[in-house]
Amino acid sequence: MLNQREILETLNMIDNQHLDIRTITMGISLRDCAHPDAKICAQKMYDKITKYAENLVKTGEDLEREMGIPIINKRISVTPIAIAAESCETEDYSIFARAMDDAAKACGVNFIGGFSALVQKGFTIGDRRLINSIPEALATTDFVCSSVNVGSTRAGINMDAVKLMGQIIKKTAHITRDNDGFGCAKLVVFCNAVEDNPFMAGAFHGVGEPECAINVGVSGPGVVYNALKDVKGQSFDVVAETIKKTAFKITRMGQLMASEASKRLGAEFGIVDLSLAPTPATGDSVARILEEIGVEVCGTHGTTAALAMLNDAVKKGGVMASSHVGGLSGAFIPVSEDEGMIAAAEKGVLTLDKLEAMTCVCSVGLDMIAVPGDTTAETISAIIADEAAIGMINNKTTAVRIIPAPNKTVGDSIEMGGLLGTAPVMPVHNEGSENFINRGGRIPAPLNSLKN
């Protein structure tokens, strides 16, 4: 039973510390929508999405009102479209992106993910068609998000896909240049992508998932930050224990919401993703947590160690609070979406190289990074390759969501709006990577892939 103190504590977290459910995401299988005629296939996708998610937003709003807990986003993820649409006799898969977008608008959700392909070991016909359609798809839709998985610990890294994605990102930035390359904010390149991630832009409904599932992402950087204020100057043992206890409280709230939402929507309860997902709002920053732990500015020496402890403590505390923990689960470091990260990048303390080091010990990777618009496709591919290598060797999910900001250079910034925030344009190395990227082929999987 909850006592009065715990109720008041939770209310304070919600009112003053930015505690919220970041997203309720409904995953929907589209595998039975296959049809040779692209128009019929797209219509079947639209019909199925709108049928299953018809009451998603209303249910979320009802739960917010009844429980007093904010739910910031209601989202949908679907079977990777490269799989669901592969039987169609069309080269242009943007027709399916527009069907997804229309369905998202009809259901009233914030985003829909799954314009995706899994190419860690090679391409199918559908994979190539989808990837080549990404720029047009993201330029002509409002809510569609796209992802491509180019590597895994089991398969290695598909360097042909890495090279191609550098070109696709450049093309997407160009085709959405009138909006600061906004299309790239809805495109992420993965290594070791997970099938039950509720967060965008990388959410898709994996082939091992049920017909329909509810996955919930919780968030509470502000809560952790405020909890650490009470243990200033104390040992790392105390800091870790404080984070664990706070993560437990946050995740229990997510478990309650996920369980109730899945029951009301007639869907299976998937997972609770216990990630600390920041926002541009002051007091809701992962960077400020690291600075509260003791580093003067996020990005200086000690930042990686502080982030490693934070990430581990969040997982340890959260896993005891939910029957099914999954997704990405940890601390996110998206530069444009974190007020403290933005400030550190603008000071020049937080650099691309330091961010890469930080991705070794946290969730996902180089996220919402803006770089100069004249950055070459090969350089972007090399950044993706480096991040994929971290994921492959360490058997963890890593990703790159990078925006080559059209007509912008270091010192400028781009405005994404809302939760996507403001991205300062960060410098990249001028030395080229063309010879490396142009080799092609596949980087073999590490020996730890042979665990059977």
Short mmCIF file of C-alpha atoms in Angstrom, two decimals:
data_model
loop_
_atom_site.label_atom_id
_atom_site.label_comp_id
_atom_site.label_asym_id
_atom_site.label_seq_id
_atom_site.Cartn_x
_atom_site.Cartn_y
_atom_site.Cartn_z
CA MET A 1 0.00 0.00 0.00
CA LEU A 2 1.16 3.53 -0.73
CA ASN A 3 1.41 5.78 2.30
CA GLN A 4 0.82 9.54 2.37
CA ARG A 5 4.54 10.35 2.24
CA GLU A 6 5.04 8.29 -0.92
CA ILE A 7 2.01 9.90 -2.60
CA LEU A 8 3.28 13.40 -1.78
CA GLU A 9 6.77 12.45 -2.98
CA THR A 10 5.39 11.27 -6.32
CA LEU A 11 3.30 14.42 -6.73
CA ASN A 12 6.40 16.54 -6.11
CA MET A 13 8.31 14.54 -8.74
CA ILE A 14 5.57 15.20 -11.29
CA ASP A 15 4.98 18.88 -10.43
CA ASN A 16 8.55 20.05 -9.87
CA GLN A 17 11.00 17.46 -11.23
CA HIS A 18 9.67 16.66 -14.73
CA LEU A 19 8.68 13.07 -13.93
CA ASP A 20 6.56 11.65 -16.73
CA ILE A 21 5.79 8.69 -18.93
CA ARG A 22 7.74 9.70 -22.01
CA THR A 23 5.81 7.43 -24.36
CA ILE A 24 3.22 4.71 -24.67
CA THR A 25 4.05 2.95 -27.93
CA MET A 26 1.77 0.40 -29.56
CA GLY A 27 3.61 -2.14 -31.68
CA ILE A 28 1.57 -3.60 -34.55
CA SER A 29 2.50 -6.48 -36.85
CA LEU A 30 1.95 -5.77 -40.54
CA ARG A 31 3.18 -9.14 -41.77
CA ASP A 32 -0.30 -10.14 -42.94
CA CYS A 33 -0.63 -6.98 -45.07
CA ALA A 34 1.56 -8.31 -47.89
CA HIS A 35 0.12 -7.99 -51.39
CA PRO A 36 1.71 -7.67 -54.86
CA ASP A 37 -0.26 -4.50 -55.59
CA ALA A 38 1.37 -1.59 -53.72
CA LYS A 39 -1.86 0.39 -53.39
CA ILE A 40 -3.72 -2.56 -51.91
CA CYS A 41 -0.81 -3.31 -49.57
CA ALA A 42 -0.65 0.31 -48.41
CA GLN A 43 -4.40 0.37 -47.82
CA LYS A 44 -4.20 -2.83 -45.77
CA MET A 45 -1.46 -1.27 -43.67
CA TYR A 46 -3.54 1.86 -43.08
CA ASP A 47 -6.63 -0.16 -42.18
CA LYS A 48 -4.79 -2.37 -39.72
CA ILE A 49 -2.94 0.44 -37.99
CA THR A 50 -6.08 2.54 -37.55
CA LYS A 51 -8.05 -0.47 -36.33
CA TYR A 52 -5.58 -1.46 -33.61
CA ALA A 53 -4.56 2.06 -32.54
CA GLU A 54 -7.99 3.68 -32.78
CA ASN A 55 -8.22 4.17 -29.02
CA LEU A 56 -4.53 4.55 -28.18
CA VAL A 57 -4.56 8.31 -27.66
CA LYS A 58 -7.89 8.31 -25.80
CA THR A 59 -6.66 5.56 -23.49
CA GLY A 60 -3.47 7.49 -22.78
CA GLU A 61 -5.45 10.63 -22.00
CA ASP A 62 -7.82 8.68 -19.74
CA LEU A 63 -4.88 7.24 -17.80
CA GLU A 64 -3.27 10.66 -17.47
CA ARG A 65 -6.47 12.08 -16.04
CA GLU A 66 -7.21 9.17 -13.70
CA MET A 67 -3.69 8.71 -12.33
CA GLY A 68 -2.38 12.25 -12.57
CA ILE A 69 0.76 11.16 -14.39
CA PRO A 70 1.69 13.00 -17.61
CA ILE A 71 2.10 10.87 -20.75
CA ILE A 72 4.07 13.04 -23.16
CA ASN A 73 3.81 10.96 -26.34
CA LYS A 74 1.52 8.31 -27.78
CA ARG A 75 3.26 6.47 -30.62
CA ILE A 76 2.98 3.52 -32.97
CA SER A 77 5.65 1.14 -34.25
CA VAL A 78 5.13 -1.37 -37.04
CA THR A 79 6.87 -4.32 -38.68
CA PRO A 80 9.88 -3.11 -40.70
CA ILE A 81 8.33 -1.98 -43.97
CA ALA A 82 11.15 -3.60 -45.96
CA ILE A 83 9.70 -6.92 -44.75
CA ALA A 84 6.00 -6.09 -44.82
CA ALA A 85 6.09 -4.63 -48.35
CA GLU A 86 8.67 -6.85 -50.02
CA SER A 87 6.13 -8.76 -52.12
CA CYS A 88 4.97 -5.51 -53.75
CA GLU A 89 5.90 -4.84 -57.35
CA THR A 90 7.08 -1.26 -56.88
CA GLU A 91 10.47 0.45 -56.58
CA ASP A 92 9.17 3.43 -54.61
CA TYR A 93 8.30 2.54 -51.03
CA SER A 94 7.33 6.09 -50.09
CA ILE A 95 3.72 5.06 -50.80
CA PHE A 96 3.88 2.98 -47.61
CA ALA A 97 5.39 5.87 -45.66
CA ARG A 98 2.46 8.04 -46.69
CA ALA A 99 0.02 5.31 -45.61
CA MET A 100 1.78 5.20 -42.24
CA ASP A 101 1.63 8.99 -41.97
CA ASP A 102 -2.07 9.10 -42.81
CA ALA A 103 -2.73 6.40 -40.20
CA ALA A 104 -0.74 8.31 -37.57
CA LYS A 105 -2.79 11.43 -38.27
CA ALA A 106 -6.06 9.51 -38.14
CA CYS A 107 -5.11 8.02 -34.77
CA GLY A 108 -3.75 11.31 -33.41
CA VAL A 109 -0.33 9.95 -32.37
CA ASN A 110 2.91 11.93 -32.20
CA PHE A 111 5.12 9.63 -34.29
CA ILE A 112 5.01 6.30 -36.11
CA GLY A 113 8.15 4.20 -36.51
CA GLY A 114 9.02 1.23 -38.65
CA PHE A 115 10.00 2.59 -42.07
CA SER A 116 12.93 0.32 -41.46
CA ALA A 117 15.28 -2.30 -42.88
CA LEU A 118 17.53 -4.87 -41.20
CA VAL A 119 20.65 -5.28 -43.35
CA GLN A 120 23.38 -6.31 -40.91
CA LYS A 121 24.42 -9.22 -43.12
CA GLY A 122 23.23 -8.08 -46.55
CA PHE A 123 20.41 -6.64 -48.63
CA THR A 124 17.23 -8.14 -49.99
CA ILE A 125 15.34 -6.51 -52.83
CA GLY A 126 12.91 -4.94 -50.35
CA ASP A 127 15.76 -3.60 -48.21
CA ARG A 128 17.32 -1.74 -51.13
CA ARG A 129 13.99 -0.36 -52.26
CA LEU A 130 13.18 0.91 -48.79
CA ILE A 131 16.58 2.50 -48.14
CA ASN A 132 16.54 4.28 -51.50
CA SER A 133 13.06 5.59 -50.67
CA ILE A 134 14.01 7.07 -47.29
CA PRO A 135 14.78 10.67 -48.38
CA GLU A 136 11.53 11.05 -50.30
CA ALA A 137 9.54 9.27 -47.58
CA LEU A 138 10.81 11.52 -44.80
CA ALA A 139 10.44 14.66 -46.90
CA THR A 140 6.80 13.98 -47.79
CA THR A 141 5.54 12.84 -44.37
CA ASP A 142 5.18 14.53 -41.00
CA PHE A 143 5.23 11.76 -38.40
CA VAL A 144 7.06 8.83 -40.02
CA CYS A 145 10.39 7.73 -38.51
CA SER A 146 12.95 5.51 -40.21
CA SER A 147 15.75 3.22 -39.06
CA VAL A 148 18.28 0.90 -40.64
CA ASN A 149 20.27 -1.75 -38.78
CA VAL A 150 23.72 -2.10 -40.40
CA GLY A 151 25.53 -4.35 -37.95
CA SER A 152 25.32 -6.80 -35.08
CA THR A 153 27.58 -8.76 -32.77
CA ARG A 154 26.52 -11.95 -34.57
CA ALA A 155 26.81 -10.72 -38.15
CA GLY A 156 29.52 -8.06 -38.12
CA ILE A 157 29.12 -4.75 -39.92
CA ASN A 158 27.73 -4.46 -43.44
CA MET A 159 30.08 -1.77 -44.75
CA ASP A 160 28.20 -1.52 -48.05
CA ALA A 161 25.15 -0.51 -46.02
CA VAL A 162 27.26 1.91 -43.95
CA LYS A 163 28.48 3.60 -47.13
CA LEU A 164 24.97 3.77 -48.54
CA MET A 165 23.54 5.28 -45.35
CA GLY A 166 26.07 8.11 -45.46
CA GLN A 167 24.74 8.96 -48.91
CA ILE A 168 21.11 8.60 -47.80
CA ILE A 169 21.63 10.93 -44.83
CA LYS A 170 23.21 13.56 -47.08
CA LYS A 171 20.35 13.26 -49.56
CA THR A 172 17.75 13.46 -46.79
CA ALA A 173 19.38 16.62 -45.43
CA HIS A 174 19.39 18.16 -48.90
CA ILE A 175 15.81 17.31 -49.74
CA THR A 176 14.65 18.80 -46.39
CA ARG A 177 17.12 21.72 -46.52
CA ASP A 178 14.39 24.33 -46.18
CA ASN A 179 13.77 22.96 -42.68
CA ASP A 180 17.39 22.66 -41.47
CA GLY A 181 17.62 19.07 -42.70
CA PHE A 182 14.81 18.02 -40.36
CA GLY A 183 14.32 14.70 -42.18
CA CYS A 184 17.58 13.47 -40.64
CA ALA A 185 16.11 13.94 -37.15
CA LYS A 186 13.67 11.14 -38.02
CA LEU A 187 16.35 8.72 -39.29
CA VAL A 188 18.64 6.55 -37.17
CA VAL A 189 21.30 3.98 -38.12
CA PHE A 190 21.69 1.08 -35.68
CA CYS A 191 23.98 -1.71 -34.67
CA ASN A 192 22.26 -4.42 -32.61
CA ALA A 193 18.82 -2.82 -32.97
CA VAL A 194 16.22 -4.16 -30.52
CA GLU A 195 12.71 -5.27 -31.48
CA ASP A 196 10.77 -3.68 -28.62
CA ASN A 197 12.16 -0.14 -28.41
CA PRO A 198 9.36 2.38 -27.69
CA PHE A 199 11.50 5.46 -28.42
CA MET A 200 11.75 7.29 -31.74
CA ALA A 201 13.26 7.50 -34.23
CA GLY A 202 14.37 3.88 -33.89
CA ALA A 203 11.17 2.10 -32.88
CA PHE A 204 9.95 -0.81 -34.98
CA HIS A 205 7.87 -3.89 -34.19
CA GLY A 206 10.24 -6.85 -34.51
CA VAL A 207 9.43 -10.12 -36.23
CA GLY A 208 9.60 -11.95 -32.91
CA GLU A 209 6.99 -9.70 -31.34
CA PRO A 210 3.28 -10.58 -30.87
CA GLU A 211 0.45 -9.32 -33.07
CA CYS A 212 0.04 -6.20 -30.95
CA ALA A 213 1.95 -5.06 -27.87
CA ILE A 214 2.21 -2.05 -25.58
CA ASN A 215 5.72 -0.84 -24.72
CA VAL A 216 6.18 2.05 -22.30
CA GLY A 217 9.17 4.36 -21.97
CA VAL A 218 9.60 6.13 -18.64
CA SER A 219 11.83 9.09 -17.96
CA GLY A 220 13.02 11.04 -14.98
CA PRO A 221 16.38 12.84 -15.30
CA GLY A 222 15.01 15.68 -13.17
CA VAL A 223 14.05 13.28 -10.40
CA VAL A 224 17.53 11.72 -10.32
CA TYR A 225 19.15 15.15 -10.43
CA ASN A 226 17.15 16.38 -7.45
CA ALA A 227 17.78 13.17 -5.48
CA LEU A 228 21.54 13.63 -5.90
CA LYS A 229 21.38 17.13 -4.45
CA ASP A 230 20.70 15.49 -1.08
CA VAL A 231 23.97 13.48 -1.15
CA LYS A 232 26.48 16.19 -2.11
CA GLY A 233 30.06 15.25 -1.26
CA GLN A 234 29.21 11.69 -0.29
CA SER A 235 30.89 8.59 -1.71
CA PHE A 236 30.12 6.95 -5.03
CA ASP A 237 28.56 4.06 -3.10
CA VAL A 238 25.93 6.45 -1.75
CA VAL A 239 25.46 8.09 -5.16
CA ALA A 240 24.89 4.73 -6.87
CA GLU A 241 22.45 3.61 -4.18
CA THR A 242 20.52 6.88 -4.46
CA ILE A 243 20.19 6.49 -8.23
CA LYS A 244 19.07 2.86 -7.86
CA LYS A 245 16.32 3.73 -5.40
CA THR A 246 15.12 6.61 -7.57
CA ALA A 247 15.11 4.46 -10.72
CA PHE A 248 13.02 1.87 -8.89
CA LYS A 249 10.35 4.45 -8.06
CA ILE A 250 10.28 5.78 -11.62
CA THR A 251 10.01 2.31 -13.15
CA ARG A 252 7.19 1.21 -10.84
CA MET A 253 5.12 4.02 -12.27
CA GLY A 254 5.89 2.79 -15.79
CA GLN A 255 4.97 -0.77 -14.89
CA LEU A 256 1.59 0.39 -13.59
CA MET A 257 0.88 2.42 -16.72
CA ALA A 258 2.00 -0.30 -19.14
CA SER A 259 -0.05 -2.95 -17.42
CA GLU A 260 -3.21 -0.84 -17.34
CA ALA A 261 -2.83 0.47 -20.91
CA SER A 262 -2.32 -2.98 -22.39
CA LYS A 263 -5.38 -4.27 -20.51
CA ARG A 264 -7.63 -1.48 -21.76
CA LEU A 265 -6.38 -1.71 -25.34
CA GLY A 266 -6.60 -5.49 -25.57
CA ALA A 267 -2.90 -5.74 -26.41
CA GLU A 268 -0.13 -7.76 -24.82
CA PHE A 269 2.07 -6.07 -22.21
CA GLY A 270 5.45 -5.84 -23.89
CA ILE A 271 8.14 -4.08 -21.87
CA VAL A 272 8.99 -1.07 -19.76
CA ASP A 273 11.99 0.82 -21.10
CA LEU A 274 13.54 2.47 -18.06
CA SER A 275 15.68 4.98 -19.93
CA LEU A 276 16.50 8.45 -18.65
CA ALA A 277 15.38 10.48 -21.68
CA PRO A 278 16.09 14.21 -21.36
CA THR A 279 14.22 17.17 -22.80
CA PRO A 280 15.36 20.74 -23.59
CA ALA A 281 13.57 21.94 -20.45
CA THR A 282 15.76 23.27 -17.65
CA GLY A 283 16.03 20.67 -14.87
CA ASP A 284 15.38 17.67 -17.14
CA SER A 285 18.94 17.00 -18.28
CA VAL A 286 21.24 13.97 -18.12
CA ALA A 287 24.22 16.31 -18.50
CA ARG A 288 23.22 18.15 -15.32
CA ILE A 289 23.11 14.81 -13.47
CA LEU A 290 26.72 14.16 -14.48
CA GLU A 291 27.67 17.64 -13.33
CA GLU A 292 25.88 17.07 -10.02
CA ILE A 293 27.95 13.90 -9.61
CA GLY A 294 31.02 16.12 -9.79
CA VAL A 295 32.30 17.02 -13.27
CA GLU A 296 32.39 20.79 -13.79
CA VAL A 297 31.02 20.66 -17.35
CA CYS A 298 29.66 17.61 -19.16
CA GLY A 299 32.38 16.40 -21.50
CA THR A 300 35.37 17.11 -19.31
CA HIS A 301 37.55 14.36 -17.82
CA GLY A 302 35.53 12.03 -15.60
CA THR A 303 32.34 12.35 -17.64
CA THR A 304 32.52 8.82 -19.08
CA ALA A 305 33.04 7.27 -15.64
CA ALA A 306 30.13 9.24 -14.17
CA LEU A 307 27.88 8.21 -17.05
CA ALA A 308 28.90 4.55 -16.69
CA MET A 309 27.88 4.56 -13.03
CA LEU A 310 24.62 6.37 -13.79
CA ASN A 311 23.67 3.93 -16.54
CA ASP A 312 24.46 0.87 -14.42
CA ALA A 313 22.61 2.16 -11.37
CA VAL A 314 19.52 3.01 -13.45
CA LYS A 315 19.42 -0.55 -14.80
CA LYS A 316 19.95 -2.16 -11.38
CA GLY A 317 17.23 -0.10 -9.77
CA GLY A 318 14.74 -0.39 -12.59
CA VAL A 319 14.99 -4.10 -13.25
CA MET A 320 13.56 -4.91 -9.83
CA ALA A 321 10.52 -2.71 -10.44
CA SER A 322 9.04 -4.31 -13.56
CA SER A 323 8.13 -7.82 -14.65
CA HIS A 324 9.46 -7.12 -18.15
CA VAL A 325 12.26 -4.61 -18.70
CA GLY A 326 13.44 -4.15 -22.27
CA GLY A 327 13.91 -1.67 -25.06
CA LEU A 328 17.11 0.34 -24.64
CA SER A 329 16.97 0.99 -20.86
CA GLY A 330 19.67 3.33 -19.62
CA ALA A 331 20.69 6.98 -19.98
CA PHE A 332 20.25 8.75 -23.32
CA ILE A 333 22.62 11.51 -24.46
CA PRO A 334 20.87 13.24 -27.39
CA VAL A 335 22.68 16.56 -27.72
CA SER A 336 19.83 18.71 -29.09
CA GLU A 337 17.31 17.29 -26.62
CA ASP A 338 19.32 17.98 -23.46
CA GLU A 339 19.73 21.53 -22.16
CA GLY A 340 22.98 20.67 -20.39
CA MET A 341 24.45 18.89 -23.42
CA ILE A 342 23.62 21.88 -25.61
CA ALA A 343 25.40 24.23 -23.19
CA ALA A 344 28.46 21.96 -22.97
CA ALA A 345 28.67 21.62 -26.76
CA GLU A 346 28.37 25.39 -27.22
CA LYS A 347 31.30 25.84 -24.80
CA GLY A 348 33.37 23.40 -26.86
CA VAL A 349 33.85 21.06 -23.88
CA LEU A 350 31.55 18.35 -25.24
CA THR A 351 33.01 17.19 -28.55
CA LEU A 352 32.13 14.48 -31.05
CA ASP A 353 35.09 12.38 -29.91
CA LYS A 354 34.05 12.63 -26.26
CA LEU A 355 30.47 11.75 -27.13
CA GLU A 356 31.73 8.66 -28.94
CA ALA A 357 33.59 7.60 -25.79
CA MET A 358 30.47 8.18 -23.71
CA THR A 359 28.41 5.96 -26.00
CA CYS A 360 30.50 2.99 -24.88
CA VAL A 361 28.82 3.09 -21.48
CA CYS A 362 25.27 4.39 -22.05
CA SER A 363 22.14 3.70 -24.09
CA VAL A 364 22.17 4.10 -27.86
CA GLY A 365 24.88 6.41 -29.22
CA LEU A 366 25.60 9.60 -31.17
CA ASP A 367 22.12 11.01 -31.04
CA MET A 368 20.77 14.27 -32.49
CA ILE A 369 24.18 15.57 -33.50
CA ALA A 370 24.38 18.46 -35.98
CA VAL A 371 27.52 18.74 -38.11
CA PRO A 372 28.49 21.19 -40.87
CA GLY A 373 26.42 20.93 -44.02
CA ASP A 374 29.48 20.31 -46.19
CA THR A 375 30.44 17.19 -44.24
CA THR A 376 30.99 14.47 -46.83
CA ALA A 377 28.91 11.31 -47.10
CA GLU A 378 32.09 9.28 -46.51
CA THR A 379 32.78 11.11 -43.23
CA ILE A 380 29.23 10.45 -42.06
CA SER A 381 29.63 6.79 -43.03
CA ALA A 382 32.89 6.61 -41.08
CA ILE A 383 31.15 8.06 -38.00
CA ILE A 384 28.47 5.37 -38.38
CA ALA A 385 31.15 2.67 -38.76
CA ASP A 386 32.93 3.78 -35.58
CA GLU A 387 29.70 3.72 -33.60
CA ALA A 388 28.63 0.36 -35.06
CA ALA A 389 32.02 -1.08 -34.08
CA ILE A 390 31.45 -0.04 -30.47
CA GLY A 391 28.11 -1.81 -30.49
CA MET A 392 29.39 -4.91 -32.26
CA ILE A 393 32.42 -5.46 -30.03
CA ASN A 394 30.62 -4.65 -26.77
CA ASN A 395 27.42 -6.55 -27.63
CA LYS A 396 25.26 -3.48 -27.04
CA THR A 397 22.90 -1.32 -29.06
CA THR A 398 24.53 1.72 -30.61
CA ALA A 399 23.15 4.19 -33.12
CA VAL A 400 23.80 7.37 -35.05
CA ARG A 401 21.23 10.11 -35.63
CA ILE A 402 23.23 12.84 -37.32
CA ILE A 403 22.15 15.97 -39.18
CA PRO A 404 24.50 17.53 -41.75
CA ALA A 405 22.92 20.96 -41.38
CA PRO A 406 22.44 22.51 -44.85
CA ASN A 407 24.34 25.78 -45.32
CA LYS A 408 25.42 25.77 -41.67
CA THR A 409 28.88 25.59 -40.13
CA VAL A 410 30.48 25.35 -36.69
CA GLY A 411 29.10 28.09 -34.47
CA ASP A 412 25.65 27.98 -36.05
CA SER A 413 22.71 26.03 -34.68
CA ILE A 414 19.57 24.40 -36.03
CA GLU A 415 16.13 24.49 -34.46
CA MET A 416 14.20 21.21 -34.45
CA GLY A 417 11.38 22.35 -32.18
CA GLY A 418 9.52 20.66 -29.33
CA LEU A 419 11.25 17.75 -27.65
CA LEU A 420 13.85 17.64 -30.45
CA GLY A 421 15.27 20.95 -29.27
CA THR A 422 18.19 22.98 -30.65
CA ALA A 423 21.38 21.45 -32.03
CA PRO A 424 24.64 23.42 -32.07
CA VAL A 425 26.69 22.55 -35.16
CA MET A 426 29.70 20.55 -33.95
CA PRO A 427 33.04 20.19 -35.77
CA VAL A 428 34.17 16.96 -37.44
CA HIS A 429 37.71 15.98 -38.39
CA ASN A 430 38.79 17.39 -41.74
CA GLU A 431 40.95 14.41 -42.63
CA GLY A 432 39.17 12.12 -45.09
CA SER A 433 37.88 8.56 -44.69
CA GLU A 434 37.09 7.87 -48.35
CA ASN A 435 39.62 5.07 -48.83
CA PHE A 436 38.33 3.32 -45.74
CA ILE A 437 34.66 3.55 -46.66
CA ASN A 438 35.17 2.67 -50.34
CA ARG A 439 36.60 -0.76 -49.51
CA GLY A 440 33.07 -2.13 -49.06
CA GLY A 441 32.31 -5.69 -47.96
CA ARG A 442 31.68 -6.74 -44.40
CA ILE A 443 33.69 -6.33 -41.21
CA PRO A 444 33.60 -9.83 -39.67
CA ALA A 445 31.82 -10.47 -36.39
CA PRO A 446 34.03 -10.72 -33.29
CA LEU A 447 34.83 -14.05 -31.72
CA ASN A 448 32.28 -13.51 -28.93
CA SER A 449 29.58 -14.05 -31.58
CA LEU A 450 30.37 -17.79 -31.38
CA LYS A 451 28.73 -18.37 -28.01
CA ASN A 452 26.54 -21.36 -28.91
#
